[in-house]
PDB file of C-alpha atoms in Angstrom:
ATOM      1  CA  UNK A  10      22.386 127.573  65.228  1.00  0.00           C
ATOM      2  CA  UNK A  11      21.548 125.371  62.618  1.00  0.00           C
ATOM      3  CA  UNK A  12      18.032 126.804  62.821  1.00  0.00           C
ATOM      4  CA  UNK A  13      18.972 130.460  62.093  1.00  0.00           C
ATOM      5  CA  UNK A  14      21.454 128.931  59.399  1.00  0.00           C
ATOM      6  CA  UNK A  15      18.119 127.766  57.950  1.00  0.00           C
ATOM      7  CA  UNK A  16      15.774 130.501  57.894  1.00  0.00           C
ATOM      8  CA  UNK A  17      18.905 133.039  56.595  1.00  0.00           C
ATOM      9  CA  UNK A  18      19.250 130.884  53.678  1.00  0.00           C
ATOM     10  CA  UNK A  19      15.707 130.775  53.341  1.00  0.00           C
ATOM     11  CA  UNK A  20      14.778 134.376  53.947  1.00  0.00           C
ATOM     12  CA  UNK A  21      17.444 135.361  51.011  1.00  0.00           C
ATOM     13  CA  UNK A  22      15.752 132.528  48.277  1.00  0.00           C
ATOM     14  CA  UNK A  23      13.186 135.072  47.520  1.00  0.00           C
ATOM     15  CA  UNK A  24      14.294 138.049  45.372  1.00  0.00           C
ATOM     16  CA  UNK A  25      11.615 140.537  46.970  1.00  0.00           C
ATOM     17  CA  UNK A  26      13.254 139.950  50.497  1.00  0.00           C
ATOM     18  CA  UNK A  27      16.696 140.172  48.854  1.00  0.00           C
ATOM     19  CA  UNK A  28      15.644 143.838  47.434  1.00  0.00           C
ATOM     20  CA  UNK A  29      14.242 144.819  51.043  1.00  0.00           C
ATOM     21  CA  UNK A  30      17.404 143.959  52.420  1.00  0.00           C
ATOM     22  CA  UNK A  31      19.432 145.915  49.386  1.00  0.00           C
ATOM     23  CA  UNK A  32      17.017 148.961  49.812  1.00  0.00           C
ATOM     24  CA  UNK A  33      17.666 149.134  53.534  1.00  0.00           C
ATOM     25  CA  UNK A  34      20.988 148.380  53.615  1.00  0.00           C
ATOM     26  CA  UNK A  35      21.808 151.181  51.155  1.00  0.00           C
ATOM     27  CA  UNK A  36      19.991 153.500  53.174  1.00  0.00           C
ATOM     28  CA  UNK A  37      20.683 152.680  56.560  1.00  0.00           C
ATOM     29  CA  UNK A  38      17.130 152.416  57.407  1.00  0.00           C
ATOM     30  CA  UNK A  39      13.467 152.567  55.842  1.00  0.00           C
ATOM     31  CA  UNK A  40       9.859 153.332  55.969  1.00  0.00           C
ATOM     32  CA  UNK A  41       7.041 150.821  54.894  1.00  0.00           C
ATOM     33  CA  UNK A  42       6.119 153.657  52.579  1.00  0.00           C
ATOM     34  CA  UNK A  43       9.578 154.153  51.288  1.00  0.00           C
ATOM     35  CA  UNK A  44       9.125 149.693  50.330  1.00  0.00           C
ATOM     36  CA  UNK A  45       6.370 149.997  48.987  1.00  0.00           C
ATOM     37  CA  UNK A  46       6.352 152.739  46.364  1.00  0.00           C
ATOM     38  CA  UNK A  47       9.808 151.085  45.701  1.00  0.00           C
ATOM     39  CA  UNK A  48       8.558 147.661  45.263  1.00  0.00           C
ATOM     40  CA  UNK A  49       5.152 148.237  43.799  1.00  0.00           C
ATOM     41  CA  UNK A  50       3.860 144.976  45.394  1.00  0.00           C
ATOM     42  CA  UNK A  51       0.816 145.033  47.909  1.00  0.00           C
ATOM     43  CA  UNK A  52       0.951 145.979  51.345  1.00  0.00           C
ATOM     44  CA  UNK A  53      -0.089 142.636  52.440  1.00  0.00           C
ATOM     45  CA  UNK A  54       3.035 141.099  50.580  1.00  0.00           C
ATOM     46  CA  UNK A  55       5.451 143.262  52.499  1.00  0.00           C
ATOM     47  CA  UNK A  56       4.413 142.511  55.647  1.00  0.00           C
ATOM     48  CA  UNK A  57       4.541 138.780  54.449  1.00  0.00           C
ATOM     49  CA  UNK A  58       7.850 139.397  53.840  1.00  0.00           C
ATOM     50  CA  UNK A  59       9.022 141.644  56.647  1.00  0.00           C
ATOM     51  CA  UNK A  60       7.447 138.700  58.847  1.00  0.00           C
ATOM     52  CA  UNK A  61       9.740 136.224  57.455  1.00  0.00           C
ATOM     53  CA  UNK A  62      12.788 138.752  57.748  1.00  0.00           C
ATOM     54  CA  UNK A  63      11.751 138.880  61.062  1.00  0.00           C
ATOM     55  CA  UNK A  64      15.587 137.524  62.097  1.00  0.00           C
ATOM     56  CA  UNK A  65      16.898 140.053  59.785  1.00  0.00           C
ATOM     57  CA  UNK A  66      15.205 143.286  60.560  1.00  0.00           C
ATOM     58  CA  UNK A  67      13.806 145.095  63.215  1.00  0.00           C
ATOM     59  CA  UNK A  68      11.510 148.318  63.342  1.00  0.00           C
ATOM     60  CA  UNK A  69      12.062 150.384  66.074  1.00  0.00           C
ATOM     61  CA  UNK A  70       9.937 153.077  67.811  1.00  0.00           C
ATOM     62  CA  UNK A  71      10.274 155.320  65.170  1.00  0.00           C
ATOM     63  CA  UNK A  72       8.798 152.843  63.088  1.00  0.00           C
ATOM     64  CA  UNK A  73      11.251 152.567  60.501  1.00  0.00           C
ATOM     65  CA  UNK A  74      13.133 149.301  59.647  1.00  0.00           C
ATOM     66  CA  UNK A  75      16.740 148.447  60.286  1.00  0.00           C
ATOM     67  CA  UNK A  76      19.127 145.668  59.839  1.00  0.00           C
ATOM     68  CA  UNK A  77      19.927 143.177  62.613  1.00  0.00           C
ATOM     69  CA  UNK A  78      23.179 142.071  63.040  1.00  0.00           C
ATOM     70  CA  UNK A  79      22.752 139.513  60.473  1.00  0.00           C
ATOM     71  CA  UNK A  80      20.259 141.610  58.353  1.00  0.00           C
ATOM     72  CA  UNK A  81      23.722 143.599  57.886  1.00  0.00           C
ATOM     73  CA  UNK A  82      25.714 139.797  57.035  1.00  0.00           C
ATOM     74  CA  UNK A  83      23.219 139.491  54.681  1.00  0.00           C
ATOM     75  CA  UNK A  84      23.400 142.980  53.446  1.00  0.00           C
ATOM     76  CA  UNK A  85      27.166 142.133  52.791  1.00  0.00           C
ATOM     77  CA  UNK A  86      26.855 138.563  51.513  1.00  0.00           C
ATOM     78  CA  UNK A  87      24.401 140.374  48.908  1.00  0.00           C
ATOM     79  CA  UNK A  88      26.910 143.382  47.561  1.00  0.00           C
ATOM     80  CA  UNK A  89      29.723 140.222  47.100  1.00  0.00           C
ATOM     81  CA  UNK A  90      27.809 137.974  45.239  1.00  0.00           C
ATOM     82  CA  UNK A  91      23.885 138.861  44.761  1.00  0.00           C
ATOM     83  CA  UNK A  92      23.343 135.869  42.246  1.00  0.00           C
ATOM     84  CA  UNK A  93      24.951 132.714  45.090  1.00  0.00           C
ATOM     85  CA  UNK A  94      22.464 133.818  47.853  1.00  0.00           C
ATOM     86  CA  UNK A  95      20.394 130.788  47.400  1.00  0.00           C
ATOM     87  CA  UNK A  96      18.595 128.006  50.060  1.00  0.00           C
ATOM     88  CA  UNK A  97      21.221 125.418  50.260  1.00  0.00           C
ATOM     89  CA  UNK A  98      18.396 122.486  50.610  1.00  0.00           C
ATOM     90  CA  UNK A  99      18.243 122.738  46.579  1.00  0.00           C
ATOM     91  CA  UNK A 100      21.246 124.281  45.263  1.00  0.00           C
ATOM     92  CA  UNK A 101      23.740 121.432  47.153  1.00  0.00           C
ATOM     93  CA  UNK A 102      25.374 119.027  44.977  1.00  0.00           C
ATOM     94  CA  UNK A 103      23.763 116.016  46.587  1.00  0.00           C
ATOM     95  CA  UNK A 104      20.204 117.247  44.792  1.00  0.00           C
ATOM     96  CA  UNK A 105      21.930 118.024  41.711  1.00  0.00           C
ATOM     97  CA  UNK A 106      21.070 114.460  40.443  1.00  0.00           C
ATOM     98  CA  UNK A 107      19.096 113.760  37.480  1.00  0.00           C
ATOM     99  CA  UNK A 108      15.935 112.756  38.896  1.00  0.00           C
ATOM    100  CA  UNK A 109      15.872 116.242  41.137  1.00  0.00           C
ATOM    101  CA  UNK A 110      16.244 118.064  37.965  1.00  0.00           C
ATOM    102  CA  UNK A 111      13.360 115.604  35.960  1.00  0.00           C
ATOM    103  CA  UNK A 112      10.856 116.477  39.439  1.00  0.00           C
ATOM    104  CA  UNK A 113      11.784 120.408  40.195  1.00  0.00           C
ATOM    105  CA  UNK A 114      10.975 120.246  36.052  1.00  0.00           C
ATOM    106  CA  UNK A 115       7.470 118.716  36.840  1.00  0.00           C
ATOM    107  CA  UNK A 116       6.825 121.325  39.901  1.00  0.00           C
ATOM    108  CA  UNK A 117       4.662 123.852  39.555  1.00  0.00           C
ATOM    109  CA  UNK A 118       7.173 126.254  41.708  1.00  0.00           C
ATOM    110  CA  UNK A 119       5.638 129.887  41.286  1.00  0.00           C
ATOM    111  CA  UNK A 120       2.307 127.809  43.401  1.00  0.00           C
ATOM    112  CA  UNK A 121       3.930 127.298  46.657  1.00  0.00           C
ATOM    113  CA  UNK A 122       6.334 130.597  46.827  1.00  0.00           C
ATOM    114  CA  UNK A 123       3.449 132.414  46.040  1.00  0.00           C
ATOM    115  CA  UNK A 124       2.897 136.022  46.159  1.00  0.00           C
ATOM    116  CA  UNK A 125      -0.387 137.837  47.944  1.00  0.00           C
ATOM    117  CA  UNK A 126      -1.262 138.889  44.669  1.00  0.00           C
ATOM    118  CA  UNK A 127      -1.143 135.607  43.295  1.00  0.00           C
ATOM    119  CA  UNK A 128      -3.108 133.589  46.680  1.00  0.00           C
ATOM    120  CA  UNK A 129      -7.034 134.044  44.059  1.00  0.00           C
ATOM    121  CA  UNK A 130      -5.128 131.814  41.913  1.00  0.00           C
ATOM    122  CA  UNK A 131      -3.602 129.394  44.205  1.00  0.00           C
ATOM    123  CA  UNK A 132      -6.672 128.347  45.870  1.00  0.00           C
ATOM    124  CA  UNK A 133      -8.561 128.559  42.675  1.00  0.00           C
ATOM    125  CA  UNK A 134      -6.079 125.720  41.327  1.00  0.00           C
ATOM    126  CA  UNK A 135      -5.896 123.646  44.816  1.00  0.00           C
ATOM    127  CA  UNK A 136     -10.160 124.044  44.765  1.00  0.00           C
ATOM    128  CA  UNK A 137     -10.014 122.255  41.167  1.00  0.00           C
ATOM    129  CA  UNK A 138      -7.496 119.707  42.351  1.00  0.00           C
ATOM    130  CA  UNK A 139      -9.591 118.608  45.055  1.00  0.00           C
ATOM    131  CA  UNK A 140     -13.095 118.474  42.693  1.00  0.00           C
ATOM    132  CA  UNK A 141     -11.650 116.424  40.469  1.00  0.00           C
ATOM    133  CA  UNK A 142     -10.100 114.234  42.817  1.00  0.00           C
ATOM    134  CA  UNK A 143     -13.165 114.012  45.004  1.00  0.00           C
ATOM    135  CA  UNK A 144     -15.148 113.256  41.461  1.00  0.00           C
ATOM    136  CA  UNK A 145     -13.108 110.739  40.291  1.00  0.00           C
ATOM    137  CA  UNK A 146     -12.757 109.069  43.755  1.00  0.00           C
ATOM    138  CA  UNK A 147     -16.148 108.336  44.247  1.00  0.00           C
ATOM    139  CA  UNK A 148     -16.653 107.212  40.483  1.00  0.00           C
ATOM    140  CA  UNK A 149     -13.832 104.371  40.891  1.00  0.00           C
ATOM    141  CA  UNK A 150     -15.232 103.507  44.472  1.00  0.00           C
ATOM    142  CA  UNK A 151     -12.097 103.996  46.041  1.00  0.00           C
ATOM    143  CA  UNK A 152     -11.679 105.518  49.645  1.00  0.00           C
ATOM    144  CA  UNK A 153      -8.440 107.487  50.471  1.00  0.00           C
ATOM    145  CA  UNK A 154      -5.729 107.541  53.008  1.00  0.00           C
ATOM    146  CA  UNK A 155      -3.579 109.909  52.571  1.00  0.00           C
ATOM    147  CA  UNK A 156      -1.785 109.194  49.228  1.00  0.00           C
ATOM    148  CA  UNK A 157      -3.052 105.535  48.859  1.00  0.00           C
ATOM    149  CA  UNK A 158      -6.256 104.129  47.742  1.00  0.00           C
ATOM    150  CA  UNK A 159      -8.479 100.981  48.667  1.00  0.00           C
ATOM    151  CA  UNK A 160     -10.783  99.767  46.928  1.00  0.00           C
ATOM    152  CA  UNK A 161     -14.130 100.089  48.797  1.00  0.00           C
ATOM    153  CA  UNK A 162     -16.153  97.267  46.462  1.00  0.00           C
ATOM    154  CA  UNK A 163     -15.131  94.660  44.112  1.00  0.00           C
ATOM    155  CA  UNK A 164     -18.735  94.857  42.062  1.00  0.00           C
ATOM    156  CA  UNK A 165     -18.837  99.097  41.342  1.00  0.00           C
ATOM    157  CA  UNK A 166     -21.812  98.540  39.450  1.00  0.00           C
ATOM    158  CA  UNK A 167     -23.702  97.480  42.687  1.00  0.00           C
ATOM    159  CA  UNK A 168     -22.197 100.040  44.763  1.00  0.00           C
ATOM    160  CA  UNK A 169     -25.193 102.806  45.701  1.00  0.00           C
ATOM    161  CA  UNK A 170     -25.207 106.204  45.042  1.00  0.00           C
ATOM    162  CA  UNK A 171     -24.487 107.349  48.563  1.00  0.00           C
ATOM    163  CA  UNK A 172     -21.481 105.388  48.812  1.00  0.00           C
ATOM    164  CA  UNK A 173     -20.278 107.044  45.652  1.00  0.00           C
ATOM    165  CA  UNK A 174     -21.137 110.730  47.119  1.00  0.00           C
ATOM    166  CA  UNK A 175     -19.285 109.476  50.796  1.00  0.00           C
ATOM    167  CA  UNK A 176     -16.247 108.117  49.087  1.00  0.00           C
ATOM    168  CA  UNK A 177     -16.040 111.372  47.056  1.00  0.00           C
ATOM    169  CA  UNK A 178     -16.440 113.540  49.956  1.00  0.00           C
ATOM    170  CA  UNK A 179     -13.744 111.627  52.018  1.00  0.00           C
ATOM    171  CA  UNK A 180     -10.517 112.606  49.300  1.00  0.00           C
ATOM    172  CA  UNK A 181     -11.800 116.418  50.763  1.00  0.00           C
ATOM    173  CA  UNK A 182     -12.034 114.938  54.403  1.00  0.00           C
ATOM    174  CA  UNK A 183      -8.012 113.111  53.141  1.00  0.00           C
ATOM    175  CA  UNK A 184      -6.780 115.899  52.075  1.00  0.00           C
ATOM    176  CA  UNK A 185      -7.601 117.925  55.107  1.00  0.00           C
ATOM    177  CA  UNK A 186      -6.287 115.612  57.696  1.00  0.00           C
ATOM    178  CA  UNK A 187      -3.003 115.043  55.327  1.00  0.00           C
ATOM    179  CA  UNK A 188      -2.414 118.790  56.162  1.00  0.00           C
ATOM    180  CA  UNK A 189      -3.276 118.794  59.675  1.00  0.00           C
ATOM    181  CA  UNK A 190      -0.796 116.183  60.178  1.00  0.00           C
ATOM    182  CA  UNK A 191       1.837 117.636  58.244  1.00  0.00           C
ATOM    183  CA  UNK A 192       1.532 120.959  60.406  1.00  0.00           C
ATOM    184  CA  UNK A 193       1.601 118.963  63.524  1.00  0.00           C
ATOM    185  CA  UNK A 194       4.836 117.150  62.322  1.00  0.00           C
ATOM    186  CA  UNK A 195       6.373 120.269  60.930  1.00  0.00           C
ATOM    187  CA  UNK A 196       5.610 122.341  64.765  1.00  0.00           C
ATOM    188  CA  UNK A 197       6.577 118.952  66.674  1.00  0.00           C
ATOM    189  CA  UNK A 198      10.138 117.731  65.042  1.00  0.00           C
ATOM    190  CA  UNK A 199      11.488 121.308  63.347  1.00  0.00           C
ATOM    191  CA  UNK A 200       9.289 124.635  65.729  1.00  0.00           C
ATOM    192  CA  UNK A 201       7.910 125.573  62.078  1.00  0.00           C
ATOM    193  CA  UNK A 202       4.980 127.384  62.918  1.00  0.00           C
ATOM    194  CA  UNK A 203       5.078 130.531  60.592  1.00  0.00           C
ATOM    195  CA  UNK A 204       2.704 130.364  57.261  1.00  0.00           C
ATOM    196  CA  UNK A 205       0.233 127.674  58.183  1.00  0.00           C
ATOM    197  CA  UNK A 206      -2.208 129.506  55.881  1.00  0.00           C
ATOM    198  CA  UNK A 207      -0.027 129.747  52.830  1.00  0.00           C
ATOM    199  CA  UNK A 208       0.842 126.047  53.609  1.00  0.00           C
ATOM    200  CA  UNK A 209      -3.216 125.324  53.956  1.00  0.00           C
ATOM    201  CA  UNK A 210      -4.096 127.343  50.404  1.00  0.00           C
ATOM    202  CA  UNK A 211      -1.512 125.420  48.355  1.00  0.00           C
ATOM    203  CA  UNK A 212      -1.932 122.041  49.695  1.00  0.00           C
ATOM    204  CA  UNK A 213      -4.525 121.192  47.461  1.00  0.00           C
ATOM    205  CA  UNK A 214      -1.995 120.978  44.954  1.00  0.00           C
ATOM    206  CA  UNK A 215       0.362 118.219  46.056  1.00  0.00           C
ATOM    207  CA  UNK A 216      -2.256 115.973  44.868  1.00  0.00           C
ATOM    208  CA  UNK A 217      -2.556 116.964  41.702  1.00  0.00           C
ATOM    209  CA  UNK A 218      -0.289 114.342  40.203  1.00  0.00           C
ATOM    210  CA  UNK A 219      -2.679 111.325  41.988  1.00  0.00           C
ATOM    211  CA  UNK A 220      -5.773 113.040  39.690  1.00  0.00           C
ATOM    212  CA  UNK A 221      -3.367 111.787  37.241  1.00  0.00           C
ATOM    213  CA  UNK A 222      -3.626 108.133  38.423  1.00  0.00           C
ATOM    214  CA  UNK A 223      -7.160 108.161  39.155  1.00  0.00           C
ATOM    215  CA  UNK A 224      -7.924 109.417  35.405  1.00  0.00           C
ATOM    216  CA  UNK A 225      -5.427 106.313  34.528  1.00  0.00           C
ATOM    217  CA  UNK A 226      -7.440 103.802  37.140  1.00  0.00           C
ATOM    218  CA  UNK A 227     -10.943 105.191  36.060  1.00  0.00           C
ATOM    219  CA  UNK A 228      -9.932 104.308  32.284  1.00  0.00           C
ATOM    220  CA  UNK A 229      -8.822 100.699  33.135  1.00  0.00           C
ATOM    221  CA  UNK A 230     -12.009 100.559  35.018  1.00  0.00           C
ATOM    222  CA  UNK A 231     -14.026 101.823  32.396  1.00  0.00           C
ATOM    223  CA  UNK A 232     -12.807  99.181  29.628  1.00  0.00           C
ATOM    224  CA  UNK A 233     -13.046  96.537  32.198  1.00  0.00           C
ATOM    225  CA  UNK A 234      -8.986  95.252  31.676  1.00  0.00           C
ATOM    226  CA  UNK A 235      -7.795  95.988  35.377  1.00  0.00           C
ATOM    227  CA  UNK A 236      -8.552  92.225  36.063  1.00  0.00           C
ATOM    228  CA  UNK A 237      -5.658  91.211  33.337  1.00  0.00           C
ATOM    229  CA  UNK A 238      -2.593  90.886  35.614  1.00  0.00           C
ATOM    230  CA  UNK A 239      -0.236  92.809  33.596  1.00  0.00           C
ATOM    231  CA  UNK A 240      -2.927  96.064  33.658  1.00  0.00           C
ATOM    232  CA  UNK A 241      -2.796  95.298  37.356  1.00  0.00           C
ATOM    233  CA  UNK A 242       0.710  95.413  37.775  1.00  0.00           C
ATOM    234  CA  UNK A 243       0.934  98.742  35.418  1.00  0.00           C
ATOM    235  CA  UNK A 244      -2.223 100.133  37.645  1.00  0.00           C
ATOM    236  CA  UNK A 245      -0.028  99.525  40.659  1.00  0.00           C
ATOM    237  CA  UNK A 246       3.425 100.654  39.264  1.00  0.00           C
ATOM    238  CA  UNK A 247       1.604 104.043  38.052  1.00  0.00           C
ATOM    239  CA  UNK A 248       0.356 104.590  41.578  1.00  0.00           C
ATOM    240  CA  UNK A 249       4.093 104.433  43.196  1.00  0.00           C
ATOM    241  CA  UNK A 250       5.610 106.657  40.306  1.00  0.00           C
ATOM    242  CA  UNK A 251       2.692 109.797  40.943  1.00  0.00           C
ATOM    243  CA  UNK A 252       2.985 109.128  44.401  1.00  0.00           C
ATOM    244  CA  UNK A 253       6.830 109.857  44.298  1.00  0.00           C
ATOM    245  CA  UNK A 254       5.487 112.661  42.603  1.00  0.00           C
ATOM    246  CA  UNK A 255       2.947 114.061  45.019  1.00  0.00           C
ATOM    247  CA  UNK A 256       5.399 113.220  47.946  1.00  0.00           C
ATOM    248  CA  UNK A 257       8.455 115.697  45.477  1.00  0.00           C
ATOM    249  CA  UNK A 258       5.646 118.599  45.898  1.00  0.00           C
ATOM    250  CA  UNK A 259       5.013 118.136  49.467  1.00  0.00           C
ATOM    251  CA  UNK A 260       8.288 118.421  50.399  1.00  0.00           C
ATOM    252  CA  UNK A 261       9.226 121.088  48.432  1.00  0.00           C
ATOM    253  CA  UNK A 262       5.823 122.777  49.678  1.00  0.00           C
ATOM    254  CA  UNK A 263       7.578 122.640  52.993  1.00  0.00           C
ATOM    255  CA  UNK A 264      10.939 123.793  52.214  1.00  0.00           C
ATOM    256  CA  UNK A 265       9.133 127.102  50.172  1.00  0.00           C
ATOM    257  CA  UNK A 266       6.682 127.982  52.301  1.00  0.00           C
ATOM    258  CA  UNK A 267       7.670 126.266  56.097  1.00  0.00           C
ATOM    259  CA  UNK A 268      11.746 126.768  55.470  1.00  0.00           C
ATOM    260  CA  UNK A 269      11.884 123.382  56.105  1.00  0.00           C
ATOM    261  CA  UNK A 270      15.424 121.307  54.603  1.00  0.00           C
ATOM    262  CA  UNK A 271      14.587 119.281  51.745  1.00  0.00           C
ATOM    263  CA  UNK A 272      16.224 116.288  54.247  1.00  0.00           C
ATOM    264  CA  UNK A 273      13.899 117.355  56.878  1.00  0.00           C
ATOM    265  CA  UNK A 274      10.775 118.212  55.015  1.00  0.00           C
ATOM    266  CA  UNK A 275      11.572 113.899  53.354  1.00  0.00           C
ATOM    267  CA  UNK A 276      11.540 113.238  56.497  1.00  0.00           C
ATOM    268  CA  UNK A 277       7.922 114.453  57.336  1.00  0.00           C
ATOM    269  CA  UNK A 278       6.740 113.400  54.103  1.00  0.00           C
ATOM    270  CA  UNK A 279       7.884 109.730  54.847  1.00  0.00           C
ATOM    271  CA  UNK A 280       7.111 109.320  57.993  1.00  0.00           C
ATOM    272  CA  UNK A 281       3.447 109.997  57.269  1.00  0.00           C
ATOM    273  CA  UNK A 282       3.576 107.915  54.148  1.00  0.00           C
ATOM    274  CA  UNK A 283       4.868 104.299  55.594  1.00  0.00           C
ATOM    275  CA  UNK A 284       2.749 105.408  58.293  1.00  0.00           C
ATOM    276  CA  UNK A 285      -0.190 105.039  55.863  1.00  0.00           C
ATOM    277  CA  UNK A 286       0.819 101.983  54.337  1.00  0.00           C
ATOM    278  CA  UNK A 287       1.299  99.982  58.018  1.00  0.00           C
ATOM    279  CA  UNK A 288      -2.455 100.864  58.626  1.00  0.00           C
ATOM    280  CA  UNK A 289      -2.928  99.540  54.838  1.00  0.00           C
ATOM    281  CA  UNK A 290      -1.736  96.586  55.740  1.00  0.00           C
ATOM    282  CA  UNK A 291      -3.436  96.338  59.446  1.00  0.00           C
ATOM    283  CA  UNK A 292      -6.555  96.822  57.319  1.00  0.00           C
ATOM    284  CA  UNK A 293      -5.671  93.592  54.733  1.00  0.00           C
ATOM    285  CA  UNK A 294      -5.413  91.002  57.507  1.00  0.00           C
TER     286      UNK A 294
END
């Protein structure tokens, strides 16, 4: 129950499924022509959408669409009160704090509720996330693990070439096995298995707040004052804030494109982060 209470919520948060609904409520029933000269989207947008209605509608043998029975709740809940219909994840008063407002102000929303039309651009931006991040890995000689980063030498200047090119080639390899893991968790705890690709084209971006710190650690590097222990500590307290950050856009990632609760999407996104940090600290000893 609390499963179909989910993906309702989250199939009305978009207002192109909200206007599917409208146009077939209205008319009893409608053709995938009828949406899409009404809509003027692409066709492969409406199916994306008519996918996640999938609870919602149903097409019959003569191929046009209908309301379910809770298509028709929905229908209902829409001619009431069109502008409430939102996912209760973010519009509940226990996210209405300030720092939810300060992060959904930092998130770069119209990336992970993305349209078809729109998909160029999202893997455009998640392609330059990862250069950059690969780049700057290898020139701090760090090697990543998930959102965390060791340092791989403590003399850089020594460190060879290849090492450089490996190290920059594992934040791709990171990032990669980040999502794979977050797909696994998101099938195994919560039976989310709908928009894996969406998921995969706008992952990228999650991790462009820790370009951020590696810009910040490649300076302090660069002028030679990360061995001062207040740049240290700074280094370090920069590190947790854009990881709070990145770990913000992953969940809400989840909750956009996955339908996953804010709660449960944290709970994902933590679980693989502490998870992280234990091997961190296998690795130390």
């Amino acid at each position: 129950m609390e499963e179909i209470e989910a993906s309702y919520y989250y199939a009305l948060s978009h207002e192109l499924r909200r206007k599917i609904i409208t146009i077939i409520g209205e008319n009893d029933f409608t053709s995938f022509t009828h949406l899409k000269k009404e809509l003027k989207v692409s066709t492969g947008t409406i199916y994306h959408h008519l996918d996640t209605l999938s609870q919602l509608i149903s097409q019959k043998k003569n191929k046009k669409y209908y309301l379910t029975e809770l298509g028709q709740h929905a229908y209902n809940s829409l001619k009431e009160n069109i502008e409430t219909i939102e996912s209760p994840d973010l519009s509940s008063q226990e996210f209405n704090s300030p720092l939810l407002k300060a992060l959904m102000a930092l998130t770069p929303k119209s990336y992970f509720a993305f349209e078809e039309d729109d998909k160029p651009y999202v893997i455009i931006l998640s392609a330059i996330v990862l250069l950059l991040g690969a780049i700057l890995c290898g020139l701090n000689g760090l090697f990543p693990l998930l959102l965390f980063f060791g340092q791989a030498t403590e003399d850089l200047q020594a460190l060879p070439i290849e090492i450089h090119v490996v190290l920059a080639l594992s934040f791709v390899f990171n990032v990669f096995v980040y999502f794979l893991l977050t797909e696994v968790l998101s099938r195994l705890f919560f039976r989310k298995k709908e928009n894996t690709l969406q998921l995969f084209y706008s992952f990228g971006i999650i991790f462009y707040p820790m370009v951020f710190y590696l810009i910040v650690h490649f300076l302090f590097v660069s002028f030679q004052i990360l061995q001062f222990g207040a740049i240290l500590v700074l280094d370090r307290i920069l590190m947790i804030f854009f990881q709070v950050w990145s770990l913000w856009l992953m969940t809400y990632n989840l909750s956009m494109t996955k339908g996953v609760k804010i709660e449960n999407g944290l709970t994902i996104t933590l679980l693989l982060h502490y998870g992280a940090f234990t091997v961190l600290l296998f690795m130390a000893f």
